[in-house]
Coordinates of C-alpha atoms in Angstrom, one line a residue:
X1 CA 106.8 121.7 128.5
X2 CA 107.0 119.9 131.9
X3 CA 108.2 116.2 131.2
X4 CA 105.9 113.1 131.3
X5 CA 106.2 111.1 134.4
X6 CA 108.1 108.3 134.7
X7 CA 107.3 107.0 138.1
X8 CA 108.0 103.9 139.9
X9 CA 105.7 103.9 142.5
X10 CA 101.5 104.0 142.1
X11 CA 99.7 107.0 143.2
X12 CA 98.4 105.2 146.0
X13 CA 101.5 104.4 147.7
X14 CA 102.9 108.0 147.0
X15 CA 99.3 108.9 149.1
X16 CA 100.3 106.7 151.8
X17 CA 103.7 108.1 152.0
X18 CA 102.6 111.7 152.0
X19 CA 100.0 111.5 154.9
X20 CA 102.2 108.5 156.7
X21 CA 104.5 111.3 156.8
X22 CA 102.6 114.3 157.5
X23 CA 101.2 112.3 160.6
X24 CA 104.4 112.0 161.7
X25 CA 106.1 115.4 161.1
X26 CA 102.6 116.9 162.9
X27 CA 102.4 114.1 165.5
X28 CA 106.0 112.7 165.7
X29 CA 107.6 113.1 169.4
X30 CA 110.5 115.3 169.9
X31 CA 113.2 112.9 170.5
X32 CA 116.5 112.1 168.5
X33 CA 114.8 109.4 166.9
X34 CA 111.8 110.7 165.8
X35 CA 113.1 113.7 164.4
X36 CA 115.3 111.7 162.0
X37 CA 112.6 109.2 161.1
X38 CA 110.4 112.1 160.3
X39 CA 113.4 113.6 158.0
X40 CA 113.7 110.4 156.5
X41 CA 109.9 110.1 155.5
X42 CA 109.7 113.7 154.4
X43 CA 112.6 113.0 151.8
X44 CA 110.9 109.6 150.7
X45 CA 107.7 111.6 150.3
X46 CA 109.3 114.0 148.2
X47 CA 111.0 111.5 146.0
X48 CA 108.3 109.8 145.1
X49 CA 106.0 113.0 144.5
X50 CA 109.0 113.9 142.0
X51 CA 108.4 111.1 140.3
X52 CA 105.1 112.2 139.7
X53 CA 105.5 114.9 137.3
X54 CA 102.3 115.8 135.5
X55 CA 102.0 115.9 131.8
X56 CA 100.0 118.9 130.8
X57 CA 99.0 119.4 127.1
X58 CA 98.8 123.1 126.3
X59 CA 95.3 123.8 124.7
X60 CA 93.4 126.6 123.4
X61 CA 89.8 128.0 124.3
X62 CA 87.5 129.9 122.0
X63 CA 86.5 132.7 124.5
X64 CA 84.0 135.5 124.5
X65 CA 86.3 139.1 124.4
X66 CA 83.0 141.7 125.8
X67 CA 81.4 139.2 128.5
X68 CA 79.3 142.3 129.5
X69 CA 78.6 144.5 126.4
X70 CA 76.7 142.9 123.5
X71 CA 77.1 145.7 121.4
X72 CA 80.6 146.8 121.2
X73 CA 82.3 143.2 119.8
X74 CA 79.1 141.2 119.5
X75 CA 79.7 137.7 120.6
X76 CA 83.6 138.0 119.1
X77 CA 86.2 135.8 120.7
X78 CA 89.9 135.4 121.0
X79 CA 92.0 132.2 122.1
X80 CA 92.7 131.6 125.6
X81 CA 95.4 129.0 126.7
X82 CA 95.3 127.0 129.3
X83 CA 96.9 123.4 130.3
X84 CA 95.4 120.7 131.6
X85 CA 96.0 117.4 133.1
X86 CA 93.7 114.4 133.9
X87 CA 96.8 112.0 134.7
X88 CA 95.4 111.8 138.3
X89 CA 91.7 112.4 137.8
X90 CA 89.3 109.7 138.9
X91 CA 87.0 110.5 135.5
X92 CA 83.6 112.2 136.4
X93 CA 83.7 112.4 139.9
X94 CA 87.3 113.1 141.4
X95 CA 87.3 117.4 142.4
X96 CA 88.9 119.6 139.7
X97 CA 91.8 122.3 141.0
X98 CA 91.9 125.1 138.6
X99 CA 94.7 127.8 138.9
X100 CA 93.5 130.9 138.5
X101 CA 96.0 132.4 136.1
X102 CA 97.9 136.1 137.3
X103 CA 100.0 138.2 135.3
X104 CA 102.6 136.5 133.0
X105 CA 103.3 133.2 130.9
X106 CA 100.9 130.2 132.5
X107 CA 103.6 127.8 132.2
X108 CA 105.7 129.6 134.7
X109 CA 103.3 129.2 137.4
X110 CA 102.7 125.6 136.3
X111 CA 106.2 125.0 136.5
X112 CA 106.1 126.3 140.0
X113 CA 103.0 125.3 141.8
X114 CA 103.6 121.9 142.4
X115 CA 101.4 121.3 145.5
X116 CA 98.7 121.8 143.5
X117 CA 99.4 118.5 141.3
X118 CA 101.4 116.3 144.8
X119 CA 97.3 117.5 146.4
X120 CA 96.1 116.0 142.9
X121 CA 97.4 112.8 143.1
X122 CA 96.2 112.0 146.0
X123 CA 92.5 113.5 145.7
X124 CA 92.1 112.0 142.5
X125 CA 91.9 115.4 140.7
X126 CA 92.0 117.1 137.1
X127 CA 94.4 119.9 136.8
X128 CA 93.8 123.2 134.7
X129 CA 95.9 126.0 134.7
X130 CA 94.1 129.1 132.9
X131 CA 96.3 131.9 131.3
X132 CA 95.2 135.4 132.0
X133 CA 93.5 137.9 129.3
X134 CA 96.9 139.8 127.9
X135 CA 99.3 138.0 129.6
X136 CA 101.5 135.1 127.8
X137 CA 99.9 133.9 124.5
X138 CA 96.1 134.8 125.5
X139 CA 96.4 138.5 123.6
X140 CA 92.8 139.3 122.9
X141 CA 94.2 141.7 119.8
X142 CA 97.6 140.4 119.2
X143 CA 100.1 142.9 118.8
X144 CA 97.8 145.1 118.9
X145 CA 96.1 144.4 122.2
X146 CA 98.2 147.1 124.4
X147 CA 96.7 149.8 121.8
X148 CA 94.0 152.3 123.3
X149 CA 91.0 151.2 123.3
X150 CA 91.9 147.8 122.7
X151 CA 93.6 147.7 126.0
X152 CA 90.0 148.2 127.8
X153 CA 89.3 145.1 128.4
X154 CA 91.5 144.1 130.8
X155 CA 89.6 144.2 134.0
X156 CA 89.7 141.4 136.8
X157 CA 85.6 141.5 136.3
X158 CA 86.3 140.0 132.2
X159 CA 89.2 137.7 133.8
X160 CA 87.0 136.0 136.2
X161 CA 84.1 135.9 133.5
X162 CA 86.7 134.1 131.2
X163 CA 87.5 131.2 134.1
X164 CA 84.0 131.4 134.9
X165 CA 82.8 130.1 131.2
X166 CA 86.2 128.1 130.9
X167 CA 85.5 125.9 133.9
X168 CA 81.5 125.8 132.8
X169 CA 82.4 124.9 128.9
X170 CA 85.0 122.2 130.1
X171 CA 82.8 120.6 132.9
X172 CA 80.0 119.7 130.2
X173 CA 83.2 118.8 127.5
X174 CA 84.5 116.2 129.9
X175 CA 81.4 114.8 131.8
X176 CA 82.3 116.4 134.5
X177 CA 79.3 118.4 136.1
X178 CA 79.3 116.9 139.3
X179 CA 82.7 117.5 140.4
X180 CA 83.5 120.3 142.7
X181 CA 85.5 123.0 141.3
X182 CA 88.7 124.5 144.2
X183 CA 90.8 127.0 142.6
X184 CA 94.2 128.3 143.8
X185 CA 96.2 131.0 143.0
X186 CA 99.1 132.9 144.6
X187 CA 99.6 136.4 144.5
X188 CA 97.5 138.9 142.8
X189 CA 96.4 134.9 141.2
X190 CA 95.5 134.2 144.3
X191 CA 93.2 137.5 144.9
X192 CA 91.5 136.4 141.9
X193 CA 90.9 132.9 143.5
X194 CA 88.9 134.5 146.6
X195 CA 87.4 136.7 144.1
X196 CA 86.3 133.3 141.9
X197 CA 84.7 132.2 145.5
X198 CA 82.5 135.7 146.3
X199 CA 82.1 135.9 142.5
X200 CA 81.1 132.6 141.2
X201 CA 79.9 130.5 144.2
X202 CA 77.5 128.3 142.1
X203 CA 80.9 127.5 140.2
X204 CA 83.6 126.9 142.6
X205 CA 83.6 125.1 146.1
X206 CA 86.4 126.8 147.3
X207 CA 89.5 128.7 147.3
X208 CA 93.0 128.4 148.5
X209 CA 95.0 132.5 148.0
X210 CA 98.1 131.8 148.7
X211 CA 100.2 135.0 149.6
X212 CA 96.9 137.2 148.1
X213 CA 97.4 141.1 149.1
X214 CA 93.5 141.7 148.7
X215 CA 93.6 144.3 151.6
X216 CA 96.7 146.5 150.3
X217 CA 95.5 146.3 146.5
X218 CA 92.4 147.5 147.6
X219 CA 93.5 151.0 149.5
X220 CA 92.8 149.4 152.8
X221 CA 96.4 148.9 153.7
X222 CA 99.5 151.4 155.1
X223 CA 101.5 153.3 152.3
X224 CA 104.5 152.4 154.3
X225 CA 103.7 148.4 154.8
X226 CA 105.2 147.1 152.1
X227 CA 108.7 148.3 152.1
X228 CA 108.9 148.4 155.8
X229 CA 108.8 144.5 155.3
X230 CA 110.9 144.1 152.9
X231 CA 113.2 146.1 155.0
X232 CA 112.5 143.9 158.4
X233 CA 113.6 140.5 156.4
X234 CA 117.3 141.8 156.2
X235 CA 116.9 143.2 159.4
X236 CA 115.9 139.8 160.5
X237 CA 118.9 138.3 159.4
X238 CA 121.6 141.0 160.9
X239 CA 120.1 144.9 162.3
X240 CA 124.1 145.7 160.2
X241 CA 122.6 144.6 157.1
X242 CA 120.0 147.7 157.5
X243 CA 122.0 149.9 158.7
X244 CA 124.7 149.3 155.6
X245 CA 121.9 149.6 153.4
X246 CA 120.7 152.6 154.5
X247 CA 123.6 154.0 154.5
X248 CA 124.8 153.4 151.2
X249 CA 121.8 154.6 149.6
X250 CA 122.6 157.8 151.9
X251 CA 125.9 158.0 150.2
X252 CA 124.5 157.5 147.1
X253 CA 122.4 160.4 147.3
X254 CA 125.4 162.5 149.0
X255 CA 126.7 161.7 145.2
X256 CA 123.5 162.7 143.6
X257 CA 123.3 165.8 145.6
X258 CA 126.7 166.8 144.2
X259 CA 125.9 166.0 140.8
X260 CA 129.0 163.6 140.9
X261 CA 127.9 161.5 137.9
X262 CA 131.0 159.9 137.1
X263 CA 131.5 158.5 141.1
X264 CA 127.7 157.2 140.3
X265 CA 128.8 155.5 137.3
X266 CA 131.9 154.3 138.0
X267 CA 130.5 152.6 141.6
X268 CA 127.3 151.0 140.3
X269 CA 129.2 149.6 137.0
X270 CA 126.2 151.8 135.0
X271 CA 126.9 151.6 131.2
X272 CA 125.9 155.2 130.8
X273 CA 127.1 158.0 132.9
X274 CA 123.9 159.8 134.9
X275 CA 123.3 162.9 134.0
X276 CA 120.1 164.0 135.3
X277 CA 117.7 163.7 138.3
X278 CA 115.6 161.3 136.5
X279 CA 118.1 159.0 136.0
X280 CA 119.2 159.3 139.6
X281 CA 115.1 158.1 140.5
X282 CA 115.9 155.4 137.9
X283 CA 118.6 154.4 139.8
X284 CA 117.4 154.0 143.2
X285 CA 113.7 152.4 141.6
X286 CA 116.2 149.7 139.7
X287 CA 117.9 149.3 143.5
X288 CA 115.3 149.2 145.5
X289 CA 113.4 147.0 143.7
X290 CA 116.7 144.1 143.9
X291 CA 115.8 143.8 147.3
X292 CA 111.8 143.5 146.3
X293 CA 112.9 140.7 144.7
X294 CA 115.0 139.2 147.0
X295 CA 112.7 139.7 149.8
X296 CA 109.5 138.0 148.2
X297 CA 112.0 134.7 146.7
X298 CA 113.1 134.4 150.3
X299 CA 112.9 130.4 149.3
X300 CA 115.2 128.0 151.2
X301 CA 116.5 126.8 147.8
X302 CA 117.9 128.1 144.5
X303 CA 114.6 128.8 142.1
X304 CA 114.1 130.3 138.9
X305 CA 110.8 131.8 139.0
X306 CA 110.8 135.5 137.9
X307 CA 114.9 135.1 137.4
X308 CA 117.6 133.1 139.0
X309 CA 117.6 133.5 142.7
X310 CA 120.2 131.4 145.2
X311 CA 119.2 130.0 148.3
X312 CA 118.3 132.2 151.0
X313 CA 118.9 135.1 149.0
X314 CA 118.3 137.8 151.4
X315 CA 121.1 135.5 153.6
X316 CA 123.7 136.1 150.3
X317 CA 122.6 139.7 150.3
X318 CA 123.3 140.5 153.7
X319 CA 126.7 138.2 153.6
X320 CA 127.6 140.6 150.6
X321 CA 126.6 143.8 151.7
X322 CA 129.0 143.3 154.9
X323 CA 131.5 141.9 153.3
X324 CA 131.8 144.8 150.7
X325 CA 135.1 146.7 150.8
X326 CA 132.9 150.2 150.7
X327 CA 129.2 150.7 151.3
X328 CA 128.7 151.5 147.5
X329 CA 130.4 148.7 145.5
X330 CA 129.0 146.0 148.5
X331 CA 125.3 147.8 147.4
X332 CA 126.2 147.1 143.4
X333 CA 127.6 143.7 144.2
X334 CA 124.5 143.0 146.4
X335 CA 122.0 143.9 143.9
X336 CA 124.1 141.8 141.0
X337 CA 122.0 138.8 143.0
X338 CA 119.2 139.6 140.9
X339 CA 120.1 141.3 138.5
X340 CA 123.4 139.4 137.0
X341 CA 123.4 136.1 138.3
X342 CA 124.7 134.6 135.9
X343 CA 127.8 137.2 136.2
X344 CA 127.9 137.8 132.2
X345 CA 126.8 141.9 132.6
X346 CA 129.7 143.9 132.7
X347 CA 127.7 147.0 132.8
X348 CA 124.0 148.0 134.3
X349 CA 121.5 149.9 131.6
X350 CA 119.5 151.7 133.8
X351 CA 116.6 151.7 131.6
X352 CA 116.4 147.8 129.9
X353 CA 116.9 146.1 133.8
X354 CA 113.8 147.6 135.0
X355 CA 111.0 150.4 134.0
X356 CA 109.1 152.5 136.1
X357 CA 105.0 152.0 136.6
X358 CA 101.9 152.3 137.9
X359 CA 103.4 149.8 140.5
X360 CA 106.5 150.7 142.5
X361 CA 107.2 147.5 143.1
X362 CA 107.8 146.6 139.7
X363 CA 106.0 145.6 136.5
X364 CA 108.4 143.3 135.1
X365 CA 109.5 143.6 131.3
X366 CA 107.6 142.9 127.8
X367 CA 104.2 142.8 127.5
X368 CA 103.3 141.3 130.6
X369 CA 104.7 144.4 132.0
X370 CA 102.4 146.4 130.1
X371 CA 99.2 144.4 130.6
X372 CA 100.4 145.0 134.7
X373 CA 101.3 148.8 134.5
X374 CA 97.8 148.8 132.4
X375 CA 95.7 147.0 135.5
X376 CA 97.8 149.0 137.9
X377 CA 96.4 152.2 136.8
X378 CA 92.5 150.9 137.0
X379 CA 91.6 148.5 139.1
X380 CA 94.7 147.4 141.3
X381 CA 96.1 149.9 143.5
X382 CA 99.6 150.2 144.4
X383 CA 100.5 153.7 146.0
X384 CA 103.3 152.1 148.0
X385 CA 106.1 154.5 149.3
X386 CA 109.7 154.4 150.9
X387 CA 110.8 156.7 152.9
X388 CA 114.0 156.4 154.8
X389 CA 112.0 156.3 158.1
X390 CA 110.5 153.1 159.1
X391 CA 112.7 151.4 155.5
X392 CA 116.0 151.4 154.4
X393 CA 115.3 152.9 151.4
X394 CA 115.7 156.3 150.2
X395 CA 112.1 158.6 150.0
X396 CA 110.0 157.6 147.1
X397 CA 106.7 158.7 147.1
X398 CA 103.6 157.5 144.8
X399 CA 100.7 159.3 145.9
X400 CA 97.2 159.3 144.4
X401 CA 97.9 162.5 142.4
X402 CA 101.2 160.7 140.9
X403 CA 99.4 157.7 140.0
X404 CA 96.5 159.8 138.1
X405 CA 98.8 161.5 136.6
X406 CA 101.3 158.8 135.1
X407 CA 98.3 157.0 134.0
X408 CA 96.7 159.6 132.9
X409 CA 99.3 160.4 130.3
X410 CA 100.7 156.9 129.9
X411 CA 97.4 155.1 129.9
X412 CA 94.7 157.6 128.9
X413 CA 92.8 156.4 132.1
X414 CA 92.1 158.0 135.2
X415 CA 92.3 155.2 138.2
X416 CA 88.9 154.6 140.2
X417 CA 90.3 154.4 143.9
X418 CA 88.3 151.9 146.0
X419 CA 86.7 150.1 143.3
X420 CA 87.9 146.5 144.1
X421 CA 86.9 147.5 147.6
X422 CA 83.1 148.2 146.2
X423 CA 83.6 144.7 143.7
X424 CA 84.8 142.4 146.0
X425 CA 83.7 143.1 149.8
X426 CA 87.2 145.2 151.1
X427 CA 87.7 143.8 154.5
X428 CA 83.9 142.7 154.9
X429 CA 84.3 139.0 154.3
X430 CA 82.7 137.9 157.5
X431 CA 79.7 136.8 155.0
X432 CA 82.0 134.7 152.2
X433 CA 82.5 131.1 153.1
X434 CA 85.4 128.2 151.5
X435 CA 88.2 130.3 151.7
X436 CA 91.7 129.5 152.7
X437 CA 94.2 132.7 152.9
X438 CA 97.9 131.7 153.7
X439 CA 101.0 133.8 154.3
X440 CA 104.7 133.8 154.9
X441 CA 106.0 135.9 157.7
X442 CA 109.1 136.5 155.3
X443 CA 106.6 137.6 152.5
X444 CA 106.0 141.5 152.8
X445 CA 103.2 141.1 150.9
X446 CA 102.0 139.0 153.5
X447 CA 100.4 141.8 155.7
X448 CA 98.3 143.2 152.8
X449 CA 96.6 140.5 153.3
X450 CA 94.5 138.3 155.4
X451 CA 96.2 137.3 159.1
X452 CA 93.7 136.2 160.8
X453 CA 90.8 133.5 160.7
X454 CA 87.2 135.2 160.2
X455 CA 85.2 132.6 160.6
X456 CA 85.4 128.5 160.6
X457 CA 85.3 128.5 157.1
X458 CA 87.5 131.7 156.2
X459 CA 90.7 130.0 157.4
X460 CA 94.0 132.1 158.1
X461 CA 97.1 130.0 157.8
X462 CA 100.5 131.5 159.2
X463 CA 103.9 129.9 157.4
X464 CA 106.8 131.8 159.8
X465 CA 109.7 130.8 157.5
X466 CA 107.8 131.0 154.2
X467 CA 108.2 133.4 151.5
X468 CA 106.1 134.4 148.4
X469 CA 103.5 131.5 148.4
X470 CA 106.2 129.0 149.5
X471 CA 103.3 126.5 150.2
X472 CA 102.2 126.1 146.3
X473 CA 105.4 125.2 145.3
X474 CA 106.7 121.6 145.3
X475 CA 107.6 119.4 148.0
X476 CA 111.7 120.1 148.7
X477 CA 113.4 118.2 151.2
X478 CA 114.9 121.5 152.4
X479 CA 111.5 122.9 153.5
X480 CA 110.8 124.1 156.5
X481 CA 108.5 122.5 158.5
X482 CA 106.4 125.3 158.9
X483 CA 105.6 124.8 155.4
X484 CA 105.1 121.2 155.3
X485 CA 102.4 121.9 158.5
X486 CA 100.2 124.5 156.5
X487 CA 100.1 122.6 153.4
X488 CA 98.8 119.4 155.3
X489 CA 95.7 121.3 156.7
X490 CA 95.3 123.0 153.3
X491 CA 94.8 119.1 152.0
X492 CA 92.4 118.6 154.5
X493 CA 90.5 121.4 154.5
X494 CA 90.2 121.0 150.2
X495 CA 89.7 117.4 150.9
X496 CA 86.5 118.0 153.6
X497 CA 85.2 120.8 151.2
X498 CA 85.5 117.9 148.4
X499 CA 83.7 115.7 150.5
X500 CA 80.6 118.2 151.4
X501 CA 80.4 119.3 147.8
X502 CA 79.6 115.9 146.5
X503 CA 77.7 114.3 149.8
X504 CA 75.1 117.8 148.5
X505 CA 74.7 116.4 145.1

């Protein structure tokens, strides 16, 4: 659980640190001396918003498991967690931020969202973080929820209808009709924020989708995007780090193509010799999906969200893949970033470090993985390929046809293309309103997503040196000021949206 606070200073003062210091990181001239005061003030605003830890209790919610079938479970319910905070709330009329829970253990993204309570503090705002349906601790069924049919309802449709009656139930719990209701989210958490916002209007005010790939996820994006981008942030760093690569996965299927198992084994440190092409996909899935990794955790510091990642990870990668004394142990050593960072594996098992699904850019492990493989095959489309072209990456395809029939056989389900394009508006969004979409250029989910302003009130927001939603994480004084820029005028956006919600009351 994230520790109480123990803070020295008052929330107002932290305020008037963190806007005295935005002003002057935004404003600030560009001498000597201005540059170091606004270094100074950004550390001191950090500090102090440090000190401000929030103390969430974990809590349980009785919710409804069919919200749109009265006759298959009746009015049946399972437990829903979610954590909440009021440590900063200005009781009945300060705005409530609620995270719209994606796909894994709430606490993680709790634990790693840490604008969301700094933007609390000042605004004056409860906190609630909602766990997804059959991720974490919310199973609908228990053990038994991943069992067919059980696994049926997981849809994004029951998700939102879960935070839809969650925020409703808790507004009238804790007197709190009149506040205005912004959720965030980052990711595929994020998509269901702007889905929350076309959804649910007469619910929430508005949305901040941090890093949210609603266009790729939808089939309205390039096959080739995504791993064309994860290729271009190494190639950022050094056009050699592509090019060694490339090339080692070239030699690596030189190997493969000779059926020289042992070579395979013996270079990549596997604990079990190769034996068959299938194990050879495994291989270059459990590869290429390091650099996935390493690519979207881009983060100017060490984190451990999703594992252990260094600073500047794809800046270690590249320094190791160049480095290497051959192409093939530099490529093992390289991929040890994610994979062994705490240097204790002496050997890689092909099939526990990563498993193949519906998503080629991976699923994870456990249940959360299955609950993602599960939504990948429905609703959330993911035929992303590499190809050896425009990537670094040997060809990998995942076609329509492959997806249908994986899930088909895994899953029992046949996938509906398009269908979050028919739910939730594809790219029409011209008519949607209260919307904030931001994106890291070093993010290569970014350009699944929305770039570009649509209106006054669909707002684009461009972070050059951000990663995966870098701007929902906590303040760090090694952020970039990019960063620190976007999540200023995501505070004042929330706060005028605040404002307008409760001058309509």
């Amino acid at each position: 659980m994230i520790p109480g606070s123990m803070y020295g200073v008052s929330v107002r003062m932290a305020a008037h640190w963190l806007f005295l210091g935005f002003m002057l990181l935004i404003f600030g001239g560009k001498t000597e001396t201005s540059l170091s005061v606004k270094e100074k003030l950004k550390n001191e605003v950090i500090s102090s918003h440090r000190d401000l830890a929030p103390d969430f209790k974990e809590k349980y919610f009785k919710q409804v498991l069919d919200h749109f079938n009265y006759n298959s479970l009746g009015n049946g319910t399972y437990d829903q967690r979610y954590l909440i905070t009021d440590q900063y709330w200005k009781k009945g009329n300060g705005p409530i931020f609620f995270y719209t829970g994606n796909e894994g253990d709430i606490w993680e993204f709790a634990r790693n969202s840490g604008f969301i309570t700094e933007l609390a503090a000042v605004q004056g705002a409860l906190v609630i973080f909602a766990e997804h349906r059959y991720y974490g601790k919310s199973l609908p069924f228990g053990k038994d929820s991943f069992n067919i049919p059980e696994v049926g309802l997981l849809t994004v449709e029951q998700a939102l209808a879960d935070y839809a009656v969650l925020i409703t139930e808790l507004k009238k719990e804790l007197g709190a009709q009149k506040c205005p209701v912004i959720v965030f989210g980052g990711s595929y958490g994020g998509m269901l924020s702007v889905y929350m916002r076309i959804r649910y209007p007469n619910i929430v005010t508005g949305a901040l989708a941090a890093s949210a790939p609603i266009l790729s996820t939808a089939g309205l994006g390039d096959s080739r995007q995504f791993f064309r981008d994860v290729t271009s942030d190494f190639e950022r760093i050094d056009p050699a780090c592509r090019d060694a690569v490339q090339g080692a996965f070239q030699k690596l299927n030189t190997l493969a193509q000779q059926k020289d198992y042992r070579r395979i084994q013996s270079a990549f440190s596997l604990c079990k010799t190769p034996s068959t092409p299938k194990d050879i996909h495994q291989l270059n899935g459990l590869l290429r999906n390091a650099f996935t990794m390493m690519a979207m955790l881009d983060y100017p510091y060490s984190t451990h969200f999703m594992g252990s990642m260094p600073a500047f990870p794809v800046k270690v990668a590249c320094e190791t893949m160049l480095n290497g004394t051959d192409l093939m142990s530099a490529l093992r050593d390289t991929v040890g970033i994610v994979y062994n960072s705490t240097g204790q594996l002496t050997c890689y098992d092909l099939y526990s470090l990563y498993v193949e699904c519906a998503d080629p850019t991976g699923c994870g492990l456990g249940f959360d993985s299955y609950a993602w493989d599960y939504q990948a095959c429905t609703e959330i489309e993911m035929c992303y390929e590499s190809n050896n072209v425009t990537d670094m990456f040997l060809p990998m395809t995942f076609t329509e046809q492959q997806r249908e029939q994986y899930c088909s056989k895994r899953w029992g389900v046949v996938p509906r293309p398009g269908w979050l394009k028919t739910q939730f508006w594809g790219d029409d969004l011209s008519t949607a309103s209260n919307i904030i979409f931001s994106n890291g250029d070093l993010d290569p989910w970014a350009n699944g997503g929305i770039r570009k302003s649509l209106s006054p009130s669909l707002i684009a927001i461009d972070i050059p040196e951000g990663a995966h939603h870098l701007d929902l994480r906590e303040s760090n004084p090694n952020d970039p000021e990019s960063v620190i820029v976007a999540r200023k005028k995501e505070s004042e956006i929330i706060a005028q949206w605040v404002k307008a919600a409760m001058e309509s009351l």
